[in-house]
PDB file of C-alpha atoms in Angstrom:
ATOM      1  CA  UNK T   1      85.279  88.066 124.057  1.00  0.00           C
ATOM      2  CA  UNK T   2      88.167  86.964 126.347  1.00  0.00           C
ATOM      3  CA  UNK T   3      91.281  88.423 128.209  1.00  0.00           C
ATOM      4  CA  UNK T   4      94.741  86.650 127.494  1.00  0.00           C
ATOM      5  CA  UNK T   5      94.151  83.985 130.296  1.00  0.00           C
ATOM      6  CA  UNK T   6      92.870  81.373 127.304  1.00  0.00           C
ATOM      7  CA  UNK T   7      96.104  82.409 124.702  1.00  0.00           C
ATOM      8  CA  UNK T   8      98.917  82.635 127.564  1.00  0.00           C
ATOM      9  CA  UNK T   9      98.578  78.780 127.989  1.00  0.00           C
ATOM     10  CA  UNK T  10      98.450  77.486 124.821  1.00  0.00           C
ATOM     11  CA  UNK T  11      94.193  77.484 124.174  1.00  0.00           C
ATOM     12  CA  UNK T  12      94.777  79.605 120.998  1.00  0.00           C
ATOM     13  CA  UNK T  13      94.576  76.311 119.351  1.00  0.00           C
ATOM     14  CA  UNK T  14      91.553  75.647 119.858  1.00  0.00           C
ATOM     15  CA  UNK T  15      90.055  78.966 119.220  1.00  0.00           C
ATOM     16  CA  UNK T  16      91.849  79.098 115.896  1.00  0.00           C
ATOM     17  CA  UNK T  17      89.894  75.499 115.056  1.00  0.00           C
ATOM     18  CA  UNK T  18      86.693  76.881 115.544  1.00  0.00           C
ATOM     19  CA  UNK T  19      87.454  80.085 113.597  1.00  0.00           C
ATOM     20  CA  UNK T  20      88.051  77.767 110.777  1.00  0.00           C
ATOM     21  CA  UNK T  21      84.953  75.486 111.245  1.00  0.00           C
ATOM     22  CA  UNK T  22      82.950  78.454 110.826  1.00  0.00           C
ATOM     23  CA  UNK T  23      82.108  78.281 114.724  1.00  0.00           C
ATOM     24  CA  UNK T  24      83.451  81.494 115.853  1.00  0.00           C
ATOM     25  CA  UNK T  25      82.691  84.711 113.511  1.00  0.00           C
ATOM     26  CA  UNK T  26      84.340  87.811 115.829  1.00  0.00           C
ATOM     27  CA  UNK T  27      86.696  87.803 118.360  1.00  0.00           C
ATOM     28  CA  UNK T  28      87.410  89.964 120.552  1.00  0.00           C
ATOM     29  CA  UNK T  29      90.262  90.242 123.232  1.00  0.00           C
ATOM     30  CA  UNK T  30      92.093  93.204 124.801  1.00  0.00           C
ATOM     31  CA  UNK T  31      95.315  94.408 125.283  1.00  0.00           C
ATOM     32  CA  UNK T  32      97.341  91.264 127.514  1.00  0.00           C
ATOM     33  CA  UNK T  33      95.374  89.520 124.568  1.00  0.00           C
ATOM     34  CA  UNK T  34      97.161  90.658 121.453  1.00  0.00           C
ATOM     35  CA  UNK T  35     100.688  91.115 123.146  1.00  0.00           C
ATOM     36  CA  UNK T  36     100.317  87.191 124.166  1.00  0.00           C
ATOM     37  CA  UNK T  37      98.770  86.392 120.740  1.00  0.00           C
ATOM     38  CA  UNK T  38     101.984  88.500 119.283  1.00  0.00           C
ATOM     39  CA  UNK T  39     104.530  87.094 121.440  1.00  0.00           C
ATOM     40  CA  UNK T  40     103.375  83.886 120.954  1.00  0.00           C
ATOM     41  CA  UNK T  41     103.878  83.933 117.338  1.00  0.00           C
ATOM     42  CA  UNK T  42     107.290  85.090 117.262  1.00  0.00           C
ATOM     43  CA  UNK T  43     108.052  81.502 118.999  1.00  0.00           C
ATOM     44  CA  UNK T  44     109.270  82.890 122.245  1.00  0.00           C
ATOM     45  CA  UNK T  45     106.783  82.306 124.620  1.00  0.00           C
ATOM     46  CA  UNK T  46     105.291  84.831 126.823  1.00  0.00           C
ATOM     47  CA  UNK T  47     106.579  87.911 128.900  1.00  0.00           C
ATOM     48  CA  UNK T  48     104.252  87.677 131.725  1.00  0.00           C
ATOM     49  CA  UNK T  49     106.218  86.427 134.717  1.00  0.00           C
ATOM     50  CA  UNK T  50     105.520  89.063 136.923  1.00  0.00           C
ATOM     51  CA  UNK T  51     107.477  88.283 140.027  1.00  0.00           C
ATOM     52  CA  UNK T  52     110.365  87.557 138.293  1.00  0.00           C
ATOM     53  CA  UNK T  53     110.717  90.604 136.569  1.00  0.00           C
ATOM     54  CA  UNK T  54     108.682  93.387 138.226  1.00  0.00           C
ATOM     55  CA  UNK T  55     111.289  93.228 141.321  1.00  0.00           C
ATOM     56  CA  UNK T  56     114.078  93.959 138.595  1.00  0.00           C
ATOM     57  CA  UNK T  57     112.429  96.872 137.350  1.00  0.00           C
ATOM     58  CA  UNK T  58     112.345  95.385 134.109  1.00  0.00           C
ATOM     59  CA  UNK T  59     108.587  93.552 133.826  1.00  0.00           C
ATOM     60  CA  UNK T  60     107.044  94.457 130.346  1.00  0.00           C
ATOM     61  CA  UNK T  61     110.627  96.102 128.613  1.00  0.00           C
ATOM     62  CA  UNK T  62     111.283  93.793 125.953  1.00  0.00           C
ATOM     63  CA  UNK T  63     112.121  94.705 122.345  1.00  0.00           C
ATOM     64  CA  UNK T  64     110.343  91.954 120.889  1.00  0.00           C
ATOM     65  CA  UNK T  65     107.099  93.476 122.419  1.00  0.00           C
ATOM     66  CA  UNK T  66     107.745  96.964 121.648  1.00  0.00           C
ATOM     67  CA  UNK T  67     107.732  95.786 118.013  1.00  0.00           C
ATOM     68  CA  UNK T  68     103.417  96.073 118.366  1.00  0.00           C
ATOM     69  CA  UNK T  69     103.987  99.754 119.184  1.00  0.00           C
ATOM     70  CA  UNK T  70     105.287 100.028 115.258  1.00  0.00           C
ATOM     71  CA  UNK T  71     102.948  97.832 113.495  1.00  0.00           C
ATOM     72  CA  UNK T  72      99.822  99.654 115.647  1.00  0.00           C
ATOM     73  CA  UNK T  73     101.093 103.305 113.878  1.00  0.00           C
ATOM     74  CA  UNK T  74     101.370 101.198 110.536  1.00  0.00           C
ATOM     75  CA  UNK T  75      97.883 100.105 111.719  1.00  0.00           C
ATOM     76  CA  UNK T  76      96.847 103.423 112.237  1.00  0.00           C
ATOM     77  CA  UNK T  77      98.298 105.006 108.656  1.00  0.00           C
ATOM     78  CA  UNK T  78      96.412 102.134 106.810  1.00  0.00           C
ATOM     79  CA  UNK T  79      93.226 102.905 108.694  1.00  0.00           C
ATOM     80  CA  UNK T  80      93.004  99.265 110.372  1.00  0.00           C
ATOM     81  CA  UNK T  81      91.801  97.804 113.680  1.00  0.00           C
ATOM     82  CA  UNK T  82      94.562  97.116 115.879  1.00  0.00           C
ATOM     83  CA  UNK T  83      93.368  92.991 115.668  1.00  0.00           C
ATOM     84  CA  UNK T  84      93.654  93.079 112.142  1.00  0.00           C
ATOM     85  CA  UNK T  85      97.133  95.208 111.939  1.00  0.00           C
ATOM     86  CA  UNK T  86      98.844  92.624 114.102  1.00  0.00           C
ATOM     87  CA  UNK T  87      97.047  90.035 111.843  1.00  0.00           C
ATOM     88  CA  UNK T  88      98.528  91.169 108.885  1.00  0.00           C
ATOM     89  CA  UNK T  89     101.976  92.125 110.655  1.00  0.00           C
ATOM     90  CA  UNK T  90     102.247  88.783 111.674  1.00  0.00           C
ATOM     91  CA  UNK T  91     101.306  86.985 108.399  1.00  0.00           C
ATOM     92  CA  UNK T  92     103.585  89.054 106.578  1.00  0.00           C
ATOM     93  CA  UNK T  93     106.250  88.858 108.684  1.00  0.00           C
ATOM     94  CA  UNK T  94     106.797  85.163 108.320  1.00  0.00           C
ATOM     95  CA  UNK T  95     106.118  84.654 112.592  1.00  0.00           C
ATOM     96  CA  UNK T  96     108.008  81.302 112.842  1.00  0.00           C
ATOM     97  CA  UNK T  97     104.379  80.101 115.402  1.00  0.00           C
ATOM     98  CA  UNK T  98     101.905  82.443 113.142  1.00  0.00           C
ATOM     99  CA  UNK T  99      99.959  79.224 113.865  1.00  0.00           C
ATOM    100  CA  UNK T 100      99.347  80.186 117.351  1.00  0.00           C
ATOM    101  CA  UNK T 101      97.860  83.420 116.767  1.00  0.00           C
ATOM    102  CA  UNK T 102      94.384  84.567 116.770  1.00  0.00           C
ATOM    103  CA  UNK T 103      94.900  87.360 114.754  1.00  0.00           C
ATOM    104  CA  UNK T 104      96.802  86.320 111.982  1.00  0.00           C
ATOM    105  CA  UNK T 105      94.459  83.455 111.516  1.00  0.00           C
ATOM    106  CA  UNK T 106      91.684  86.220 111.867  1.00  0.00           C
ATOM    107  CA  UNK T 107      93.412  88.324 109.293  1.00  0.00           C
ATOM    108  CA  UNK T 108      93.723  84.886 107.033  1.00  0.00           C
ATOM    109  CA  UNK T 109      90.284  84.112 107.358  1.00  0.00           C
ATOM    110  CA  UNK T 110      88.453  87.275 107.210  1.00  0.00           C
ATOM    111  CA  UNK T 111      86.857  87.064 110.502  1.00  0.00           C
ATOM    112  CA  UNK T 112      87.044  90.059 112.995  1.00  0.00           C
ATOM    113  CA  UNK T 113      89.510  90.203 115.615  1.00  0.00           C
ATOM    114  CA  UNK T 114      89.102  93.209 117.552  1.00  0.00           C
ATOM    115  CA  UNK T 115      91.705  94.520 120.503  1.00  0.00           C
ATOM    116  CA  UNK T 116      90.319  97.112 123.109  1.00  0.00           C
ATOM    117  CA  UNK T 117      92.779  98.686 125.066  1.00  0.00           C
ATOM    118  CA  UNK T 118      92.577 101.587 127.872  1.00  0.00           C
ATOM    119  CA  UNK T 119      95.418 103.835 127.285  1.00  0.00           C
ATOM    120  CA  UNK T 120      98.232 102.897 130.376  1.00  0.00           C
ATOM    121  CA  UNK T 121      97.110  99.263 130.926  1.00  0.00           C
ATOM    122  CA  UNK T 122      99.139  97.575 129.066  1.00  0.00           C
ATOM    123  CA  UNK T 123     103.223  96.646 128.849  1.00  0.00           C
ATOM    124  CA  UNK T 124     103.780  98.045 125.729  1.00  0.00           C
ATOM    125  CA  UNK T 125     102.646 101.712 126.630  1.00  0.00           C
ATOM    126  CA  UNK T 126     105.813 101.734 128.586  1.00  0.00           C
ATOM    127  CA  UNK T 127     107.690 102.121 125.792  1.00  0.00           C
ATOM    128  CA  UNK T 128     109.240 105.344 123.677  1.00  0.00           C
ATOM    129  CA  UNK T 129     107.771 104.305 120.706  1.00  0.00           C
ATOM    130  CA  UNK T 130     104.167 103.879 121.996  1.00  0.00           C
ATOM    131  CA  UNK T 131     102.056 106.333 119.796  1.00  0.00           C
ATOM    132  CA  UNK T 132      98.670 107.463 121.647  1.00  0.00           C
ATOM    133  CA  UNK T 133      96.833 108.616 118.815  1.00  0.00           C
ATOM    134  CA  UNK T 134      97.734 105.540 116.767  1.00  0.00           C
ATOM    135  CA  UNK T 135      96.718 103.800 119.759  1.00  0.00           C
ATOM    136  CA  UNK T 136      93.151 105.166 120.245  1.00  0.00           C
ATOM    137  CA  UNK T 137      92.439 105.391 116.513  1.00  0.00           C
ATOM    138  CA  UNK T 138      93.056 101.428 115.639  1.00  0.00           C
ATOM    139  CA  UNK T 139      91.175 100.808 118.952  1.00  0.00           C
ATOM    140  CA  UNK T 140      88.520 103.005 118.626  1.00  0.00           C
ATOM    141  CA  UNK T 141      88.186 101.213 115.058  1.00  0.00           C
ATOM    142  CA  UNK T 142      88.474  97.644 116.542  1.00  0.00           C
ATOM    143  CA  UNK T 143      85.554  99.084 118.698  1.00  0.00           C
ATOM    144  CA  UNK T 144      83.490 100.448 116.138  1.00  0.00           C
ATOM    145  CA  UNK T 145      83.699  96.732 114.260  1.00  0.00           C
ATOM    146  CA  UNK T 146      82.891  95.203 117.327  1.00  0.00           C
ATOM    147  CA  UNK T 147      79.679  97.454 117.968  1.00  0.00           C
ATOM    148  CA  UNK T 148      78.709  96.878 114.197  1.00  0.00           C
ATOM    149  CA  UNK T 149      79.139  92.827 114.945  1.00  0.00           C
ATOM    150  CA  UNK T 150      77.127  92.910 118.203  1.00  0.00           C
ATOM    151  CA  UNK T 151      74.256  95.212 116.398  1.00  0.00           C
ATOM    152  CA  UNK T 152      74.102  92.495 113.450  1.00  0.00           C
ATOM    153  CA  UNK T 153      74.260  89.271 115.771  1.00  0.00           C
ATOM    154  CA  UNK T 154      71.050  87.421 114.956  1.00  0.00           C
ATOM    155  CA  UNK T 155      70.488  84.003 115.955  1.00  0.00           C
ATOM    156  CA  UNK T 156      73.749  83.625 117.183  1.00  0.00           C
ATOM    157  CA  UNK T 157      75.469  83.153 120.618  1.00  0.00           C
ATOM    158  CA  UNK T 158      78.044  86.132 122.415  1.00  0.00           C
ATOM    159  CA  UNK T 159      80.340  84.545 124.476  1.00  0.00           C
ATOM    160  CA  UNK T 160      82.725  86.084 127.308  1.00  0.00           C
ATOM    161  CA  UNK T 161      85.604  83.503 128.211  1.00  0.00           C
ATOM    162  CA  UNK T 162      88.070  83.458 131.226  1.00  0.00           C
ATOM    163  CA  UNK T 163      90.082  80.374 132.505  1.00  0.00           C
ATOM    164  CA  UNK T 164      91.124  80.050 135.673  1.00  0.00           C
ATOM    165  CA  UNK T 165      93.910  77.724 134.244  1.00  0.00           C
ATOM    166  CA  UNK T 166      97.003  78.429 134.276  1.00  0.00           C
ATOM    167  CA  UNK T 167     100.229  76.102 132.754  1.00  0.00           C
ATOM    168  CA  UNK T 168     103.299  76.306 131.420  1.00  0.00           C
ATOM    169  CA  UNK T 169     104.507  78.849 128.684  1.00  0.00           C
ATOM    170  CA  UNK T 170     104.019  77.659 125.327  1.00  0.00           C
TER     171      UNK T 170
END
């Protein structure tokens, strides 16, 4: 489990690496998680420069990032887990940094990546096209894999990661 302190700077990397050793079989993140892992892969950097933009009015309101409002409904009609409909959004999509994200190398891979939101927390609720119910459902879904992962975890290690660290956008 982790927030998007390790993917805003660039650690995605290194989580990606251990996905594909075999190392890491679930992961988990929430919302700041899969809009960093998202923005990430489009080759932009991130959004998150909050004093910058939050004294404009205008912290969060970006069209590139209100692009995971539509592929969480397509999520949503195809009965997926919000992780693994940005996974497959971003794969398909041709992401010019789809090597920097977690979730389409989840999606690649087969293992689990699971976003839990709370409804309001997140930038991209702020925008017209944010469906609730699409929302909830792949959420509630990314939850229900997660529960079924943590139920079947034997002889194996759950991590929670944070990182203090902070660096320059990627």
């Amino acid at each position: 489990m982790m927030g998007a302190h390790p993917i805003k700077p660039g650690l995605s990397r290194y989580i990606i690496d251990l996905m594909k050793q075999g190392m890491i079989s679930h992961v988990a993140t929430n919302g700041a998680g899969i809009i960093h892992d998202f923005e990430l892969s489009l080759g932009v950097g991130t959004s998150e420069n909050v004093p910058r933009w939050i004294q404009d009015g205008q912290f969060g309101l970006w069209r590139e990032t209100s692009k995971l409002n539509e592929v969480i409904s397509s999520g949503a009609f195809r009965s997926e887990g919000l992780g693994e409909a940005v996974g497959r959004w971003i794969v398909e999509s041709n992401h010019p940094r789809s090597d920097l994200s977690i979730a389409a190398a989840g999606w690649q891979l087969g293992v689990p990546v699971t976003c839990h939101v709370s409804v309001g927390s997140d930038i991209t609720h702020c925008h017209a096209n944010c469906d609730g119910a699409a929302l909830g459902a792949t959420s509630h879904r990314d939850f229900l894999i997660f529960a079924a992962a943590i139920r079947d975890l034997e002889g194996g290690v759950y991590l929670n990661v944070g990182t203090a660290v902070t660096g320059p956008e990627v």
